[in-house]
PDB file of C-alpha atoms in Angstrom:
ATOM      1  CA  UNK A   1      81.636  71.163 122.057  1.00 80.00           C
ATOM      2  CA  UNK A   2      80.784  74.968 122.332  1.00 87.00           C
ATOM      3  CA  UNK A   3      83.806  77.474 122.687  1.00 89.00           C
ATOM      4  CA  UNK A   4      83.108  80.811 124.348  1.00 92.00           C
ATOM      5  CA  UNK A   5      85.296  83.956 124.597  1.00 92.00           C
ATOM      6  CA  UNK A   6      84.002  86.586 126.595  1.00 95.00           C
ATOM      7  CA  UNK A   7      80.469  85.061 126.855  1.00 92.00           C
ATOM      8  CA  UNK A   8      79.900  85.129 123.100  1.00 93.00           C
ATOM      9  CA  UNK A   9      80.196  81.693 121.389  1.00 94.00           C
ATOM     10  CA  UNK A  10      82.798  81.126 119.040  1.00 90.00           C
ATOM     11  CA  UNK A  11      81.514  79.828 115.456  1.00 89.00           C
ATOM     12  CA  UNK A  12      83.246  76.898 113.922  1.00 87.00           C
ATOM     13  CA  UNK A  13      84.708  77.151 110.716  1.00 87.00           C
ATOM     14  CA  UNK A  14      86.710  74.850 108.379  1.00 88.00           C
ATOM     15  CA  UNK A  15      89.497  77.309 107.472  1.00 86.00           C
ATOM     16  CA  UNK A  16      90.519  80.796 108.578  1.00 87.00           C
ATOM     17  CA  UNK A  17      93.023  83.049 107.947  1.00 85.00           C
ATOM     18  CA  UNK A  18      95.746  84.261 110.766  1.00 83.00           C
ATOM     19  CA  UNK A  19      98.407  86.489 109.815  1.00 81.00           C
ATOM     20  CA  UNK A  20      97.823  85.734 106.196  1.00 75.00           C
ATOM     21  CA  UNK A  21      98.189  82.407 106.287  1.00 78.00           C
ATOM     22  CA  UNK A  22      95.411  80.226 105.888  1.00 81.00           C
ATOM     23  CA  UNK A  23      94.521  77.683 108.456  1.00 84.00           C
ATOM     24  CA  UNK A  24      92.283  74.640 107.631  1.00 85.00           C
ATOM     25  CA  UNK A  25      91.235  72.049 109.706  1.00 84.00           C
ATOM     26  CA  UNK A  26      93.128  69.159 108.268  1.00 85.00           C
ATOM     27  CA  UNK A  27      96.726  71.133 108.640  1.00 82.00           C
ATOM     28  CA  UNK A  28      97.427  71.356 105.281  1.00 82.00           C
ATOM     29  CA  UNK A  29      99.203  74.339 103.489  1.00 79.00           C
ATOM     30  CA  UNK A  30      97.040  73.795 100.115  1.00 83.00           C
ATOM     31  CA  UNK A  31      94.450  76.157 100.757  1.00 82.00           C
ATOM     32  CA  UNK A  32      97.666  78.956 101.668  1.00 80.00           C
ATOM     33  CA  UNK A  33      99.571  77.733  98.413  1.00 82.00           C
ATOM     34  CA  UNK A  34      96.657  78.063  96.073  1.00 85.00           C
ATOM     35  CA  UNK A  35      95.792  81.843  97.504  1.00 84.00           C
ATOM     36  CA  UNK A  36      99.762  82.430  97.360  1.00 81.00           C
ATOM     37  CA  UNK A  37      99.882  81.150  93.640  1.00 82.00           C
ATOM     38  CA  UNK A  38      96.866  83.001  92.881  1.00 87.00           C
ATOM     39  CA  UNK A  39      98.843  86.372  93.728  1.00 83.00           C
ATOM     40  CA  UNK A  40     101.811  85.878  92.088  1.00 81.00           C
ATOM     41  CA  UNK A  41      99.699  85.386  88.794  1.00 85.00           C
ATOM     42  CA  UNK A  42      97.749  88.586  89.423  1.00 86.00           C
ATOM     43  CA  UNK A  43     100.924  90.257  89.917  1.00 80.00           C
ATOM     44  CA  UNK A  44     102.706  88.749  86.779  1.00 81.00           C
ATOM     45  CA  UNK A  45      99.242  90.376  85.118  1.00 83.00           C
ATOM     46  CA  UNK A  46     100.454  93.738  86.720  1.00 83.00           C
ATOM     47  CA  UNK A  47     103.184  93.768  85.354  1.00 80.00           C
ATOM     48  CA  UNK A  48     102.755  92.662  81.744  1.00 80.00           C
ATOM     49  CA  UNK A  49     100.140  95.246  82.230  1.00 84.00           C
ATOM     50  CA  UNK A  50     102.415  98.091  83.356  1.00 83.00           C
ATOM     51  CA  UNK A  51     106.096  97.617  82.668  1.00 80.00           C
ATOM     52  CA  UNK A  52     106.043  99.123  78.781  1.00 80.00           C
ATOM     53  CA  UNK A  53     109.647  97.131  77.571  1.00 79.00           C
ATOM     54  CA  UNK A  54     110.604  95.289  75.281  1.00 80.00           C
ATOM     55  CA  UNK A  55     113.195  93.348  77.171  1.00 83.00           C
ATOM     56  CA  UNK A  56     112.071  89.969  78.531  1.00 82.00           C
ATOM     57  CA  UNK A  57     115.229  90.021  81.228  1.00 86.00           C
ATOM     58  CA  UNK A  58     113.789  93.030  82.633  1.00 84.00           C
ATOM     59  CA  UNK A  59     110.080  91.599  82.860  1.00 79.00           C
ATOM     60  CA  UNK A  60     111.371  89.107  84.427  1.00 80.00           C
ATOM     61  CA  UNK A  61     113.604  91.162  87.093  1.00 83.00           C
ATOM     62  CA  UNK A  62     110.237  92.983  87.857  1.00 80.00           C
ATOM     63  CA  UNK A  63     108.235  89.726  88.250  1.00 77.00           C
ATOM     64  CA  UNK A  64     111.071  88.370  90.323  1.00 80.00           C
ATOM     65  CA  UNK A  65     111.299  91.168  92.847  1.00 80.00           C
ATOM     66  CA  UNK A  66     107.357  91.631  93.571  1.00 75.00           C
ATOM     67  CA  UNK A  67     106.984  88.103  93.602  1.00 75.00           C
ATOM     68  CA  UNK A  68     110.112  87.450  95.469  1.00 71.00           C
ATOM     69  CA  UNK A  69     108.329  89.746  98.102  1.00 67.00           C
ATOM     70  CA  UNK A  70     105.048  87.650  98.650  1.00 64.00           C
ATOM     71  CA  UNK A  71     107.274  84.085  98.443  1.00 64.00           C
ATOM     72  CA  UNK A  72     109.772  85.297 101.349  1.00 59.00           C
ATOM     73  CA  UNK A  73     107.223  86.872 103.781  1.00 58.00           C
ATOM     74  CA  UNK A  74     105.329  83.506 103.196  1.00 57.00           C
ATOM     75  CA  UNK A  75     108.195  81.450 103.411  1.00 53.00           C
ATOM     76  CA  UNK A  76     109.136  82.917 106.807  1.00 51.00           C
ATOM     77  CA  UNK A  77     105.537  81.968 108.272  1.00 53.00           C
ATOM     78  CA  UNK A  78     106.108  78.681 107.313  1.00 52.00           C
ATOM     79  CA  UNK A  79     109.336  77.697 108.659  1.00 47.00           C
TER      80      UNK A  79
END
């Protein structure tokens, strides 16, 4: 069955992403987990990258509050 907003047909797609969460067709949160898990890996990149210490506590302090950022916002969409 063809869905039509406006008169324009609306293309069917397994997955899409709404409010940056990722939306699949089965209702599962793997797709939004992976893309989630894939950030907080680029951003522990960032900061081994950029933070120019020596101490691992803060390293991990930095990590912590950048990826404590992307967990909470997607946390809240979820609940």
């Amino acid at each position: 069955q063809q869905y039509t907003l406006h008169g324009k047909v609306i293309k069917e797609v397994n997955n899409a992403k709404y409010l940056g969460v990722h939306i699949s067709g089965d209702l599962k949160w793997t797709t939004t987990l992976a893309k989630l898990h894939l950030k907080q890996i680029a951003q522990l990149g960032f900061v081994k990258r950029n933070l120019r210490v020596k101490s691992r506590h803060l390293t991990e302090r930095a990590y912590l509050s950048l990826v404590g950022l992307s967990t909470v916002s997607s946390v809240t969409v979820y609940t």
